[in-house]
Every structure is written in structure tokens, then in C-alpha cells.
Amino acid sequence: MAHEETLRVLIAGGGTGGHVIPALAIGRELRDRHGAEVRFVGTARGIETKLVPEAGFALELVRSGQLKNVSLMTRLRTMADLPLGVLHCVRLVRAFKPQVVVGVGGYASGPGMIAAVLLRVPTLAYEPNAVPGLTNRLVGKRVSAAAVNFAQTTRYFHNAEVTGVPVRPEIFALPPRPVGAAPRLLITAGSNGALIFNEVMPQIVAQLLDEVPGLTIVHQAGARRLEETRAAFAASGADAARWSVEAFLTDMPAQYAAADLVLARAGSTIAELCAAGKPSVLVPLPTAADDHQRKNAEVLAEAGATVMLLQKDVTPESLRNALVGLLKDGPRRAVMAERARSMAKPGALEKIAGMVLRLAGD
Ligand SMILES: CC(=O)N[C@H]1[C@@H](OP(=O)(O)OP(=O)(O)OC[C@H]2O[C@@H](n3ccc(=O)[nH]c3=O)[C@H](O)[C@@H]2O)O[C@H](CO)[C@@H](O)[C@@H]1O
């Protein structure tokens, strides 16, 4: 890269928070610390349509869909859209002339990375899961470099480095819970909420509030199921002053800071649980491609940093037992918190940005 030339980076991918939130962290780091011009490629159906413009970045929308865990019709449509998406991305790359294309996973990542590989633009793949998604498995050996979260993931890629997942810096530096504070349970399930939590929690909320004195609960239900979940909580008869049901939490660092226990899925949220040093109960999404959420959760469970409960084993009783057991056992929570914290990987963002800068320099 010529000395006076501005660094231009195209970030492709999106869909859910697990792709868009780290993508934005990478974009901000490159823009704010390294003066880069950063543009995004996403799809109209992803959360990027809201979050990327809010963060002040340009977003181009391409057509791209899902290939795994969808109906044959959807798969055929995705296959038909792929050449169009790749062509669109080829035009974008030719016009913007990025020195590096970063693929963060999710729908638009496929066409964006394929276009970059075809045009021989250096590529960086970002893979937060123990087992890569379809796009990253397809392009993994063709990328210039890859940033991954788990050592066992490096084998799917050319030139992979274990950087960790970029986690908002404030999550590493949360204030401790005040001594004697009333216990708080946070339920979060990626960007869309989890049907299983929305169905089971209303059945046990009243009992939890009875059994754990002073307990308060924040339940993130996802936008689609907000009203019905709120109604089910209300119908449970649980004291409405002690629970709230939200679509999407915009202040996760504050939410983690206020929580004593987190019930969650096992996407990149687990990197945040480690950074925050929070004990958790994880219920991996069973339909995640190649069961990658279970593999993510197992890494934490084996280290004693979480209690993993498989969705097939979730009943009102099993979930209540897991939650009450931990909410009543401060010393056990403290051990889990410490184990989680010991698995945190600070500096992921700087490392990933460093990889982009090196690729741009090559
Ligand atoms: C349904 C699905 O396909 N999930 C995938 C998606 O996870 P998904 O995006 O659903 O969830 P993740 O746990 O990866 O990330 C959620 C992100 O959104 C933030 N957040 C979440 C809830 C909320 O109310 N507010 C908020 O800000 C979290 O702090 C976190 O940064 O990408 C992950 C990373 O590739 C995969 O492991 C998951 O399998």
C-alpha cells in the first residue's frame, strides 16, 4: 500500500448480532484508530440494515440467502441468487478498490468473499464458532488469513490465528456487583430471542421469584415474540415489578454488569460472558449449523465456566433446578465467574485490526 493511500476495507456479512456486532467493532477500530474508509456489504433481511447506518458506515445490500437448515425452495433460491450476489460484489469491489475484504460470516459474507477471492483482493475470514459456517468452510483454504476464537478451528483455514472474538471493551471492565445487591437473572438469546426460553420462563417465573428472595429478571424475547412472551409473563401472576420482557437490549454492558447469572444461547455471547466474568446456564441452539453452539458451549462447560443444558433436556423442572441452584449458591457462581474470566481473550480487536493492516501492506 502506498504511504499516502487511505486504507479501504470492505466488511461483508451480517444477519444476526453475532455477525454484525463484531463486524462493527472491527470497522470502528479500523476507522477511528487507523483512519480507514470502511464500507459494509449486507442483506436487506439482516440486523445490519439498522445497526450499520447507526454506526455511521455505508452499507450496500446484496441478494443472498441461507443454504443450511432451510427448505429446498429456499436453498434453490439461494443458489439462484448466488451468481447475482457475487456479480454485485465484484462490481462493488471494483468500484471501491478495498485493499482488504473481511468476511464476518452470515448471508452476505459468501458473495463478498467469493468476489474478493476471484479478484485476488486479500481476504480475512472471521470465525467465532468452534466449527465454521458454510461460507467459511468453502472459502477457508482460499482466504489470505483467518481470525478465529478456538484453537481447534484453525485447521479449517489457511493462515489462521487465534485472536478471540472482539468484545466491547467496557465488558472487560464491568464494575463488581455491589455487596448485598438483590440477585438478578439476565436471559438473552442472541439477536432474535429463543422460543424455548420464551415458552418455559413464563411457566417458572413465579416459582423462581418465590424461591429466590429479591430476585429480579430481565428477559430478552426477540422482536417477533415480544407481545406474546410479555403476556405469558403477565398471566403467570408473578410480581410485575420484578420482571421485564424486552425485544432487544441495546445496553448489553450495563445488563451484564447488573446480572448475577445469565441464561443464554451459545453464540458469540459466550465470549462476552468470559470477558464479563459471568456465570451462566447455556442452552445451545440445536439447529445451529453442524451443532456449532453445542461445541462452543462444551469448551466452556469443560472448563467449569458454565452449566450446559441441552435443549432436549430442557423442561420447566430442569431449567428451574439449574437456575435456582446457581442463584442460591454464591460461592459456586464465584468459581464459575473466575473460570469464565480466565478464558477471556482481551485484545482480539487490536489483533484482528493488526491482521487487516498486515494484509493491506502485503
Ligand atoms: C440463530 C443463529 O444463527 N445464531 C448464530 C448467531 O448468533 P446470534 O447473533 O443470534 O447471537 P450471538 O450470541 O452470536 O451474538 C449476539 C450479539 O448480540 C448482542 N445482543 C444480544 C441480545 C440483545 O438483546 N442485545 C444485544 O446487543 C450480544 O451482546 C452479542 O454481541 O451468530 C453466532 C456467531 O456466528 C452463532 O454462533 C450463532 O449460532
mmCIF file of C-alpha atoms and ligand atoms in Angstrom:
data_model
loop_
_atom_site.group_PDB
_atom_site.id
_atom_site.type_symbol
_atom_site.label_atom_id
_atom_site.label_comp_id
_atom_site.label_asym_id
_atom_site.label_seq_id
_atom_site.Cartn_x
_atom_site.Cartn_y
_atom_site.Cartn_z
ATOM 1 C CA MET A 1 0.000 0.000 0.000
ATOM 2 C CA ALA A 2 1.405 3.399 -0.927
ATOM 3 C CA HIS A 3 2.209 5.519 2.089
ATOM 4 C CA GLU A 4 -0.297 8.302 1.390
ATOM 5 C CA GLU A 5 -3.077 5.971 0.281
ATOM 6 C CA THR A 6 -6.098 5.678 2.572
ATOM 7 C CA LEU A 7 -6.778 2.200 3.855
ATOM 8 C CA ARG A 8 -10.057 0.957 2.382
ATOM 9 C CA VAL A 9 -11.720 -2.082 3.889
ATOM 10 C CA LEU A 10 -14.901 -3.815 2.812
ATOM 11 C CA ILE A 11 -16.641 -5.857 5.505
ATOM 12 C CA ALA A 12 -19.031 -8.487 4.160
ATOM 13 C CA GLY A 13 -21.607 -10.406 6.146
ATOM 14 C CA GLY A 14 -24.318 -9.951 8.701
ATOM 15 C CA GLY A 15 -27.709 -11.308 9.506
ATOM 16 C CA THR A 16 -27.671 -11.608 13.282
ATOM 17 C CA GLY A 17 -25.939 -9.714 16.084
ATOM 18 C CA GLY A 18 -23.291 -12.420 16.305
ATOM 19 C CA HIS A 19 -22.002 -11.314 12.910
ATOM 20 C CA VAL A 20 -22.873 -7.620 12.868
ATOM 21 C CA ILE A 21 -21.698 -6.584 16.336
ATOM 22 C CA PRO A 22 -18.111 -7.854 15.943
ATOM 23 C CA ALA A 23 -18.109 -6.528 12.357
ATOM 24 C CA LEU A 24 -18.943 -3.066 13.656
ATOM 25 C CA ALA A 25 -16.277 -3.290 16.344
ATOM 26 C CA ILE A 26 -13.696 -4.157 13.644
ATOM 27 C CA GLY A 27 -15.000 -1.350 11.418
ATOM 28 C CA ARG A 28 -14.811 1.226 14.197
ATOM 29 C CA GLU A 29 -11.301 0.175 15.192
ATOM 30 C CA LEU A 30 -10.059 0.489 11.598
ATOM 31 C CA ARG A 31 -11.845 3.803 11.016
ATOM 32 C CA ASP A 32 -11.221 5.514 14.346
ATOM 33 C CA ARG A 33 -7.711 4.278 15.134
ATOM 34 C CA HIS A 34 -6.280 3.728 11.680
ATOM 35 C CA GLY A 35 -8.121 6.304 9.545
ATOM 36 C CA ALA A 36 -9.555 3.643 7.258
ATOM 37 C CA GLU A 37 -12.541 4.106 4.994
ATOM 38 C CA VAL A 38 -14.789 1.183 5.821
ATOM 39 C CA ARG A 39 -17.873 0.064 3.926
ATOM 40 C CA PHE A 40 -20.211 -2.829 4.619
ATOM 41 C CA VAL A 41 -21.987 -5.345 2.422
ATOM 42 C CA GLY A 42 -25.087 -6.943 3.909
ATOM 43 C CA THR A 43 -28.548 -8.129 3.001
ATOM 44 C CA ALA A 44 -31.930 -6.455 3.422
ATOM 45 C CA ARG A 45 -33.079 -9.112 5.882
ATOM 46 C CA GLY A 46 -30.278 -8.658 8.426
ATOM 47 C CA ILE A 47 -29.974 -6.556 11.564
ATOM 48 C CA GLU A 48 -27.164 -4.700 9.716
ATOM 49 C CA THR A 49 -29.786 -2.528 7.977
ATOM 50 C CA LYS A 50 -30.368 -0.886 11.359
ATOM 51 C CA LEU A 51 -27.016 -1.154 13.171
ATOM 52 C CA VAL A 52 -24.563 -0.308 10.344
ATOM 53 C CA PRO A 53 -26.053 3.088 9.329
ATOM 54 C CA GLU A 54 -26.496 3.928 13.037
ATOM 55 C CA ALA A 55 -22.750 3.453 13.445
ATOM 56 C CA GLY A 56 -22.143 5.869 10.567
ATOM 57 C CA PHE A 57 -20.955 3.395 7.933
ATOM 58 C CA ALA A 58 -22.068 2.998 4.318
ATOM 59 C CA LEU A 59 -23.978 -0.225 3.690
ATOM 60 C CA GLU A 60 -24.568 -1.884 0.317
ATOM 61 C CA LEU A 61 -27.268 -4.521 0.130
ATOM 62 C CA VAL A 62 -26.830 -7.633 -1.995
ATOM 63 C CA ARG A 63 -29.074 -10.624 -2.526
ATOM 64 C CA SER A 64 -28.008 -13.642 -0.565
ATOM 65 C CA GLY A 65 -29.824 -16.236 1.471
ATOM 66 C CA GLN A 66 -29.434 -19.299 3.619
ATOM 67 C CA LEU A 67 -28.322 -22.721 2.456
ATOM 68 C CA LYS A 68 -28.390 -24.769 5.645
ATOM 69 C CA ASN A 69 -31.402 -25.798 7.721
ATOM 70 C CA VAL A 70 -33.857 -24.339 5.208
ATOM 71 C CA SER A 71 -36.425 -25.777 2.809
ATOM 72 C CA LEU A 72 -35.438 -26.992 -0.639
ATOM 73 C CA MET A 73 -37.191 -23.984 -2.205
ATOM 74 C CA THR A 74 -35.168 -21.551 -0.103
ATOM 75 C CA ARG A 75 -31.988 -23.421 -0.940
ATOM 76 C CA LEU A 76 -32.748 -23.286 -4.667
ATOM 77 C CA ARG A 77 -33.495 -19.581 -4.417
ATOM 78 C CA THR A 78 -30.206 -19.024 -2.560
ATOM 79 C CA MET A 79 -28.315 -20.978 -5.237
ATOM 80 C CA ALA A 80 -30.005 -18.922 -7.948
ATOM 81 C CA ASP A 81 -29.180 -15.669 -6.143
ATOM 82 C CA LEU A 82 -25.537 -16.539 -5.554
ATOM 83 C CA PRO A 83 -24.140 -15.605 -9.001
ATOM 84 C CA LEU A 84 -26.088 -12.331 -8.873
ATOM 85 C CA GLY A 85 -24.742 -11.601 -5.397
ATOM 86 C CA VAL A 86 -21.191 -12.430 -6.474
ATOM 87 C CA LEU A 87 -21.509 -10.209 -9.568
ATOM 88 C CA HIS A 88 -22.872 -7.393 -7.459
ATOM 89 C CA CYS A 89 -19.927 -7.779 -5.059
ATOM 90 C CA VAL A 90 -17.451 -7.903 -7.956
ATOM 91 C CA ARG A 91 -18.811 -4.520 -9.086
ATOM 92 C CA LEU A 92 -18.602 -3.159 -5.530
ATOM 93 C CA VAL A 93 -15.014 -4.323 -5.078
ATOM 94 C CA ARG A 94 -14.008 -2.884 -8.453
ATOM 95 C CA ALA A 95 -15.594 0.482 -7.604
ATOM 96 C CA PHE A 96 -14.390 0.786 -4.003
ATOM 97 C CA LYS A 97 -10.985 -0.864 -4.513
ATOM 98 C CA PRO A 98 -10.547 -2.140 -0.943
ATOM 99 C CA GLN A 99 -7.076 -3.363 -0.024
ATOM 100 C CA VAL A 100 -8.717 -5.998 2.168
ATOM 101 C CA VAL A 101 -12.130 -7.687 2.287
ATOM 102 C CA VAL A 102 -13.172 -9.030 5.682
ATOM 103 C CA GLY A 103 -15.811 -11.784 5.777
ATOM 104 C CA VAL A 104 -17.569 -11.938 9.124
ATOM 105 C CA GLY A 105 -19.975 -14.778 8.329
ATOM 106 C CA GLY A 106 -23.707 -14.599 7.647
ATOM 107 C CA TYR A 107 -25.596 -14.193 4.390
ATOM 108 C CA ALA A 108 -23.600 -11.526 2.532
ATOM 109 C CA SER A 109 -20.264 -12.996 3.557
ATOM 110 C CA GLY A 110 -20.428 -15.667 0.829
ATOM 111 C CA PRO A 111 -20.742 -13.456 -2.269
ATOM 112 C CA GLY A 112 -18.408 -10.835 -0.770
ATOM 113 C CA MET A 113 -15.620 -13.303 -0.055
ATOM 114 C CA ILE A 114 -16.048 -15.166 -3.357
ATOM 115 C CA ALA A 115 -15.825 -11.858 -5.264
ATOM 116 C CA ALA A 116 -12.673 -10.892 -3.372
ATOM 117 C CA VAL A 117 -11.022 -14.260 -3.978
ATOM 118 C CA LEU A 118 -11.899 -14.058 -7.707
ATOM 119 C CA LEU A 119 -10.438 -10.544 -7.945
ATOM 120 C CA ARG A 120 -7.393 -11.549 -5.883
ATOM 121 C CA VAL A 121 -8.042 -8.958 -3.215
ATOM 122 C CA PRO A 122 -6.553 -10.050 0.141
ATOM 123 C CA THR A 123 -9.204 -11.573 2.389
ATOM 124 C CA LEU A 124 -9.565 -12.060 6.113
ATOM 125 C CA ALA A 125 -12.154 -14.539 7.379
ATOM 126 C CA TYR A 126 -13.519 -14.066 10.871
ATOM 127 C CA GLU A 127 -14.896 -17.202 12.571
ATOM 128 C CA PRO A 128 -16.196 -17.024 16.148
ATOM 129 C CA ASN A 129 -17.528 -20.576 16.342
ATOM 130 C CA ALA A 130 -15.734 -23.802 17.158
ATOM 131 C CA VAL A 131 -16.907 -25.194 13.796
ATOM 132 C CA PRO A 132 -17.045 -22.738 10.852
ATOM 133 C CA GLY A 133 -20.191 -21.915 8.933
ATOM 134 C CA LEU A 134 -20.720 -22.948 5.329
ATOM 135 C CA THR A 135 -19.174 -19.868 3.690
ATOM 136 C CA ASN A 136 -16.068 -20.026 5.808
ATOM 137 C CA ARG A 137 -15.699 -23.753 5.191
ATOM 138 C CA LEU A 138 -15.977 -23.188 1.436
ATOM 139 C CA VAL A 139 -13.539 -20.290 1.248
ATOM 140 C CA GLY A 140 -11.428 -21.197 4.309
ATOM 141 C CA LYS A 141 -8.426 -22.540 2.436
ATOM 142 C CA ARG A 142 -8.553 -19.751 -0.164
ATOM 143 C CA VAL A 143 -8.505 -16.782 2.204
ATOM 144 C CA SER A 144 -5.310 -14.860 2.890
ATOM 145 C CA ALA A 145 -5.732 -15.201 6.650
ATOM 146 C CA ALA A 146 -8.327 -16.018 9.297
ATOM 147 C CA ALA A 147 -9.113 -14.798 12.805
ATOM 148 C CA VAL A 148 -10.714 -17.495 14.971
ATOM 149 C CA ASN A 149 -11.866 -17.927 18.549
ATOM 150 C CA PHE A 150 -10.870 -21.532 19.246
ATOM 151 C CA ALA A 151 -7.584 -23.350 18.643
ATOM 152 C CA GLN A 152 -9.428 -26.325 17.136
ATOM 153 C CA THR A 153 -10.905 -24.049 14.433
ATOM 154 C CA THR A 154 -7.566 -23.121 12.862
ATOM 155 C CA ARG A 155 -7.451 -26.320 10.790
ATOM 156 C CA TYR A 156 -10.315 -25.182 8.553
ATOM 157 C CA PHE A 157 -8.371 -22.149 7.324
ATOM 158 C CA HIS A 158 -5.277 -21.009 5.557
ATOM 159 C CA ASN A 159 -3.088 -18.948 7.871
ATOM 160 C CA ALA A 160 -5.388 -18.829 10.918
ATOM 161 C CA GLU A 161 -4.633 -17.031 14.155
ATOM 162 C CA VAL A 162 -6.494 -17.472 17.469
ATOM 163 C CA THR A 163 -7.479 -13.860 18.153
ATOM 164 C CA GLY A 164 -10.708 -14.345 20.063
ATOM 165 C CA VAL A 165 -13.985 -12.561 19.459
ATOM 166 C CA PRO A 166 -13.956 -8.762 19.554
ATOM 167 C CA VAL A 167 -15.878 -7.863 22.663
ATOM 168 C CA ARG A 168 -16.849 -4.303 23.534
ATOM 169 C CA PRO A 169 -14.024 -3.066 25.798
ATOM 170 C CA GLU A 170 -16.359 -1.918 28.563
ATOM 171 C CA ILE A 171 -17.498 -5.550 29.040
ATOM 172 C CA PHE A 172 -13.964 -6.386 30.259
ATOM 173 C CA ALA A 173 -14.160 -3.651 32.876
ATOM 174 C CA LEU A 174 -17.581 -4.004 34.455
ATOM 175 C CA PRO A 175 -17.948 -2.716 37.994
ATOM 176 C CA PRO A 176 -18.340 -5.515 40.570
ATOM 177 C CA ARG A 177 -21.847 -6.286 41.825
ATOM 178 C CA PRO A 178 -22.477 -4.249 44.976
ATOM 179 C CA VAL A 179 -22.296 -6.351 48.148
ATOM 180 C CA GLY A 180 -25.794 -7.314 49.264
ATOM 181 C CA ALA A 181 -27.437 -6.311 45.959
ATOM 182 C CA ALA A 182 -30.664 -8.159 45.166
ATOM 183 C CA PRO A 183 -29.929 -11.049 42.784
ATOM 184 C CA ARG A 184 -30.607 -10.544 39.094
ATOM 185 C CA LEU A 185 -31.073 -13.055 36.295
ATOM 186 C CA LEU A 186 -30.463 -11.973 32.695
ATOM 187 C CA ILE A 187 -31.952 -14.044 29.902
ATOM 188 C CA THR A 188 -30.572 -13.297 26.472
ATOM 189 C CA ALA A 189 -30.654 -15.343 23.326
ATOM 190 C CA GLY A 190 -28.733 -13.748 20.527
ATOM 191 C CA SER A 191 -30.450 -11.150 18.455
ATOM 192 C CA ASN A 192 -33.740 -12.944 17.888
ATOM 193 C CA GLY A 193 -34.578 -14.374 21.274
ATOM 194 C CA ALA A 194 -35.151 -18.088 21.846
ATOM 195 C CA LEU A 195 -38.547 -19.732 21.583
ATOM 196 C CA ILE A 196 -37.629 -22.269 24.260
ATOM 197 C CA PHE A 197 -36.826 -19.536 26.815
ATOM 198 C CA ASN A 198 -39.978 -17.626 25.813
ATOM 199 C CA GLU A 199 -42.081 -20.735 26.355
ATOM 200 C CA VAL A 200 -40.527 -22.134 29.520
ATOM 201 C CA MET A 201 -39.681 -18.998 31.507
ATOM 202 C CA PRO A 202 -43.317 -17.857 31.967
ATOM 203 C CA GLN A 203 -44.045 -21.309 33.437
ATOM 204 C CA ILE A 204 -41.393 -20.958 36.122
ATOM 205 C CA VAL A 205 -41.041 -17.224 36.709
ATOM 206 C CA ALA A 206 -43.463 -17.080 39.648
ATOM 207 C CA GLN A 207 -41.721 -20.004 41.337
ATOM 208 C CA LEU A 208 -38.248 -18.513 40.772
ATOM 209 C CA LEU A 209 -39.321 -15.206 42.307
ATOM 210 C CA ASP A 210 -40.772 -17.095 45.301
ATOM 211 C CA GLU A 211 -37.735 -19.260 45.860
ATOM 212 C CA VAL A 212 -35.059 -16.612 45.433
ATOM 213 C CA PRO A 213 -35.784 -13.613 47.676
ATOM 214 C CA GLY A 214 -35.388 -10.240 45.978
ATOM 215 C CA LEU A 215 -34.686 -11.791 42.559
ATOM 216 C CA THR A 216 -35.355 -9.637 39.508
ATOM 217 C CA ILE A 217 -35.405 -10.921 35.928
ATOM 218 C CA VAL A 218 -34.695 -9.263 32.588
ATOM 219 C CA HIS A 219 -35.834 -11.451 29.701
ATOM 220 C CA GLN A 220 -34.896 -10.619 26.107
ATOM 221 C CA ALA A 221 -37.594 -12.222 23.988
ATOM 222 C CA GLY A 222 -36.760 -11.052 20.447
ATOM 223 C CA ALA A 223 -38.937 -8.643 18.472
ATOM 224 C CA ARG A 224 -41.180 -11.267 16.901
ATOM 225 C CA ARG A 225 -42.272 -12.864 20.170
ATOM 226 C CA LEU A 226 -42.282 -9.793 22.375
ATOM 227 C CA GLU A 227 -46.011 -9.329 22.909
ATOM 228 C CA GLU A 228 -46.915 -12.974 23.466
ATOM 229 C CA THR A 229 -43.992 -13.506 25.841
ATOM 230 C CA ARG A 230 -44.851 -10.399 27.828
ATOM 231 C CA ALA A 231 -48.479 -11.570 28.005
ATOM 232 C CA ALA A 232 -47.390 -15.024 29.210
ATOM 233 C CA PHE A 233 -45.217 -13.479 31.946
ATOM 234 C CA ALA A 234 -48.158 -11.261 32.965
ATOM 235 C CA ALA A 235 -50.513 -14.268 33.030
ATOM 236 C CA SER A 236 -48.136 -16.166 35.328
ATOM 237 C CA GLY A 237 -49.155 -13.929 38.220
ATOM 238 C CA ALA A 238 -45.501 -13.158 39.029
ATOM 239 C CA ASP A 239 -44.975 -9.736 40.623
ATOM 240 C CA ALA A 240 -44.687 -7.454 37.572
ATOM 241 C CA ALA A 241 -42.317 -5.123 39.408
ATOM 242 C CA ARG A 242 -39.716 -7.905 39.472
ATOM 243 C CA TRP A 243 -39.529 -8.867 35.800
ATOM 244 C CA SER A 244 -39.301 -7.138 32.457
ATOM 245 C CA VAL A 245 -39.534 -8.599 28.978
ATOM 246 C CA GLU A 246 -37.740 -6.745 26.171
ATOM 247 C CA ALA A 247 -37.354 -7.243 22.416
ATOM 248 C CA PHE A 248 -33.648 -6.375 22.175
ATOM 249 C CA LEU A 249 -31.324 -4.944 24.791
ATOM 250 C CA THR A 250 -29.322 -2.020 23.473
ATOM 251 C CA ASP A 251 -27.131 -1.716 26.570
ATOM 252 C CA MET A 252 -25.554 -5.146 26.990
ATOM 253 C CA PRO A 253 -22.551 -3.948 29.052
ATOM 254 C CA ALA A 254 -24.942 -2.458 31.623
ATOM 255 C CA GLN A 255 -27.097 -5.579 31.507
ATOM 256 C CA TYR A 256 -24.111 -7.839 32.174
ATOM 257 C CA ALA A 257 -22.932 -5.506 34.945
ATOM 258 C CA ALA A 258 -26.284 -5.835 36.705
ATOM 259 C CA ALA A 259 -26.555 -9.624 36.327
ATOM 260 C CA ASP A 260 -25.560 -12.352 38.794
ATOM 261 C CA LEU A 261 -26.441 -15.181 36.424
ATOM 262 C CA VAL A 262 -27.060 -15.294 32.674
ATOM 263 C CA LEU A 263 -29.228 -17.778 30.813
ATOM 264 C CA ALA A 264 -28.206 -17.703 27.163
ATOM 265 C CA ARG A 265 -27.675 -19.477 23.860
ATOM 266 C CA ALA A 266 -24.089 -20.288 22.915
ATOM 267 C CA GLY A 267 -23.169 -17.977 20.026
ATOM 268 C CA SER A 268 -20.565 -15.260 20.397
ATOM 269 C CA THR A 269 -22.404 -14.208 23.550
ATOM 270 C CA ILE A 270 -20.128 -16.711 25.311
ATOM 271 C CA ALA A 271 -17.074 -14.552 24.573
ATOM 272 C CA GLU A 272 -18.895 -11.711 26.321
ATOM 273 C CA LEU A 273 -19.710 -13.945 29.305
ATOM 274 C CA CYS A 274 -15.986 -14.719 29.600
ATOM 275 C CA ALA A 275 -14.981 -11.058 29.271
ATOM 276 C CA ALA A 276 -17.618 -10.082 31.849
ATOM 277 C CA GLY A 277 -16.719 -12.991 34.120
ATOM 278 C CA LYS A 278 -20.350 -14.062 34.467
ATOM 279 C CA PRO A 279 -21.629 -17.484 35.486
ATOM 280 C CA SER A 280 -24.188 -18.874 33.102
ATOM 281 C CA VAL A 281 -26.535 -21.612 32.071
ATOM 282 C CA LEU A 282 -26.159 -22.212 28.320
ATOM 283 C CA VAL A 283 -28.738 -23.918 26.138
ATOM 284 C CA PRO A 284 -27.112 -24.321 22.697
ATOM 285 C CA LEU A 285 -29.360 -23.707 19.696
ATOM 286 C CA PRO A 286 -29.830 -27.292 18.449
ATOM 287 C CA THR A 287 -30.390 -26.243 14.837
ATOM 288 C CA ALA A 288 -27.178 -24.212 14.581
ATOM 289 C CA ALA A 289 -25.200 -25.448 11.578
ATOM 290 C CA ASP A 290 -23.183 -28.561 12.493
ATOM 291 C CA ASP A 291 -24.294 -28.154 16.091
ATOM 292 C CA HIS A 292 -21.627 -25.455 16.477
ATOM 293 C CA GLN A 293 -23.311 -23.877 19.511
ATOM 294 C CA ARG A 294 -23.019 -27.130 21.474
ATOM 295 C CA LYS A 295 -19.334 -27.296 20.552
ATOM 296 C CA ASN A 296 -18.902 -23.685 21.679
ATOM 297 C CA ALA A 297 -20.686 -24.374 24.975
ATOM 298 C CA GLU A 298 -18.739 -27.576 25.609
ATOM 299 C CA VAL A 299 -15.464 -25.668 25.607
ATOM 300 C CA LEU A 300 -16.800 -23.525 28.480
ATOM 301 C CA ALA A 301 -18.546 -26.378 30.278
ATOM 302 C CA GLU A 302 -15.368 -28.472 30.290
ATOM 303 C CA ALA A 303 -13.548 -25.566 31.935
ATOM 304 C CA GLY A 304 -16.229 -25.303 34.632
ATOM 305 C CA ALA A 305 -17.266 -21.870 33.393
ATOM 306 C CA THR A 306 -20.876 -22.722 32.619
ATOM 307 C CA VAL A 307 -23.637 -25.252 33.126
ATOM 308 C CA MET A 308 -24.689 -26.588 29.737
ATOM 309 C CA LEU A 309 -28.243 -27.815 29.370
ATOM 310 C CA LEU A 310 -29.144 -29.401 26.037
ATOM 311 C CA GLN A 311 -32.446 -28.207 24.628
ATOM 312 C CA LYS A 312 -33.826 -31.755 24.502
ATOM 313 C CA ASP A 313 -33.369 -31.883 28.279
ATOM 314 C CA VAL A 314 -34.998 -28.511 28.974
ATOM 315 C CA THR A 315 -38.223 -28.830 30.942
ATOM 316 C CA PRO A 316 -39.700 -26.351 33.400
ATOM 317 C CA GLU A 317 -38.244 -28.528 36.197
ATOM 318 C CA SER A 318 -34.730 -28.931 34.781
ATOM 319 C CA LEU A 319 -34.422 -25.242 33.961
ATOM 320 C CA ARG A 320 -35.829 -24.166 37.325
ATOM 321 C CA ASN A 321 -33.430 -26.510 39.149
ATOM 322 C CA ALA A 322 -30.409 -25.272 37.221
ATOM 323 C CA LEU A 323 -31.294 -21.610 37.756
ATOM 324 C CA VAL A 324 -32.363 -21.816 41.410
ATOM 325 C CA GLY A 325 -29.361 -23.993 42.284
ATOM 326 C CA LEU A 326 -26.980 -21.359 40.959
ATOM 327 C CA LEU A 327 -28.899 -18.301 42.131
ATOM 328 C CA LYS A 328 -28.751 -19.652 45.695
ATOM 329 C CA ASP A 329 -25.094 -20.630 45.564
ATOM 330 C CA GLY A 330 -22.891 -17.533 45.571
ATOM 331 C CA PRO A 331 -19.595 -19.417 46.097
ATOM 332 C CA ARG A 332 -20.289 -21.714 43.129
ATOM 333 C CA ARG A 333 -21.156 -18.705 40.982
ATOM 334 C CA ALA A 334 -17.905 -17.060 42.035
ATOM 335 C CA VAL A 335 -15.878 -20.099 40.937
ATOM 336 C CA MET A 336 -17.691 -20.222 37.581
ATOM 337 C CA ALA A 337 -17.168 -16.486 37.128
ATOM 338 C CA GLU A 338 -13.433 -16.884 37.717
ATOM 339 C CA ARG A 339 -13.199 -19.806 35.287
ATOM 340 C CA ALA A 340 -15.095 -17.798 32.663
ATOM 341 C CA ARG A 341 -12.840 -14.778 33.159
ATOM 342 C CA SER A 342 -9.743 -16.929 32.768
ATOM 343 C CA MET A 343 -10.952 -17.870 29.275
ATOM 344 C CA ALA A 344 -11.454 -14.265 28.129
ATOM 345 C CA LYS A 345 -9.296 -13.152 25.232
ATOM 346 C CA PRO A 346 -8.689 -9.429 25.554
ATOM 347 C CA GLY A 347 -7.083 -7.611 22.671
ATOM 348 C CA ALA A 348 -8.972 -9.542 19.977
ATOM 349 C CA LEU A 349 -9.949 -6.354 18.225
ATOM 350 C CA GLU A 350 -6.403 -4.994 18.099
ATOM 351 C CA LYS A 351 -5.142 -8.353 16.838
ATOM 352 C CA ILE A 352 -7.762 -8.550 14.082
ATOM 353 C CA ALA A 353 -7.112 -4.937 13.051
ATOM 354 C CA GLY A 354 -3.390 -5.752 13.001
ATOM 355 C CA MET A 355 -4.060 -8.662 10.657
ATOM 356 C CA VAL A 356 -6.043 -6.371 8.323
ATOM 357 C CA LEU A 357 -3.212 -3.816 8.325
ATOM 358 C CA ARG A 358 -0.646 -6.514 7.558
ATOM 359 C CA LEU A 359 -2.740 -7.849 4.680
ATOM 360 C CA ALA A 360 -3.191 -4.328 3.324
ATOM 361 C CA GLY A 361 0.557 -3.814 3.488
ATOM 362 C CA ASP A 362 1.404 -7.014 1.630
HETATM 363 C C1 LIG B 1 -29.595 -18.069 15.347
HETATM 364 C C2 LIG B 1 -28.204 -18.043 14.840
HETATM 365 O O1 LIG B 1 -27.936 -18.293 13.683
HETATM 366 N N1 LIG B 1 -27.261 -17.738 15.727
HETATM 367 C C3 LIG B 1 -25.876 -17.598 15.363
HETATM 368 C C4 LIG B 1 -25.501 -16.142 15.513
HETATM 369 O O2 LIG B 1 -25.779 -15.819 16.847
HETATM 370 P P1 LIG B 1 -26.606 -14.546 17.318
HETATM 371 O O3 LIG B 1 -26.238 -13.363 16.534
HETATM 372 O O4 LIG B 1 -28.032 -14.913 17.360
HETATM 373 O O5 LIG B 1 -26.060 -14.444 18.802
HETATM 374 P P2 LIG B 1 -24.615 -14.180 19.354
HETATM 375 O O6 LIG B 1 -24.627 -14.739 20.706
HETATM 376 O O7 LIG B 1 -23.546 -14.664 18.460
HETATM 377 O O8 LIG B 1 -24.485 -12.599 19.402
HETATM 378 C C5 LIG B 1 -25.422 -11.801 19.906
HETATM 379 C C6 LIG B 1 -24.841 -10.416 19.998
HETATM 380 O O9 LIG B 1 -25.914 -9.526 20.120
HETATM 381 C C7 LIG B 1 -25.811 -8.823 21.327
HETATM 382 N N2 LIG B 1 -27.151 -8.659 21.855
HETATM 383 C C8 LIG B 1 -27.949 -9.750 22.037
HETATM 384 C C9 LIG B 1 -29.208 -9.585 22.558
HETATM 385 C C10 LIG B 1 -29.655 -8.301 22.869
HETATM 386 O O10 LIG B 1 -30.769 -8.078 23.328
HETATM 387 N N3 LIG B 1 -28.825 -7.250 22.659
HETATM 388 C C11 LIG B 1 -27.574 -7.397 22.150
HETATM 389 O O11 LIG B 1 -26.855 -6.413 21.972
HETATM 390 C C12 LIG B 1 -24.947 -9.646 22.246
HETATM 391 O O12 LIG B 1 -24.339 -8.835 23.210
HETATM 392 C C13 LIG B 1 -23.983 -10.257 21.239
HETATM 393 O O13 LIG B 1 -22.922 -9.362 20.957
HETATM 394 O O14 LIG B 1 -24.118 -15.951 15.235
HETATM 395 C C14 LIG B 1 -23.250 -16.674 16.111
HETATM 396 C C15 LIG B 1 -21.824 -16.305 15.733
HETATM 397 O O15 LIG B 1 -21.570 -16.684 14.416
HETATM 398 C C16 LIG B 1 -23.527 -18.169 16.017
HETATM 399 O O16 LIG B 1 -22.745 -18.835 16.980
HETATM 400 C C17 LIG B 1 -24.998 -18.410 16.290
HETATM 401 O O17 LIG B 1 -25.301 -19.783 16.162
#
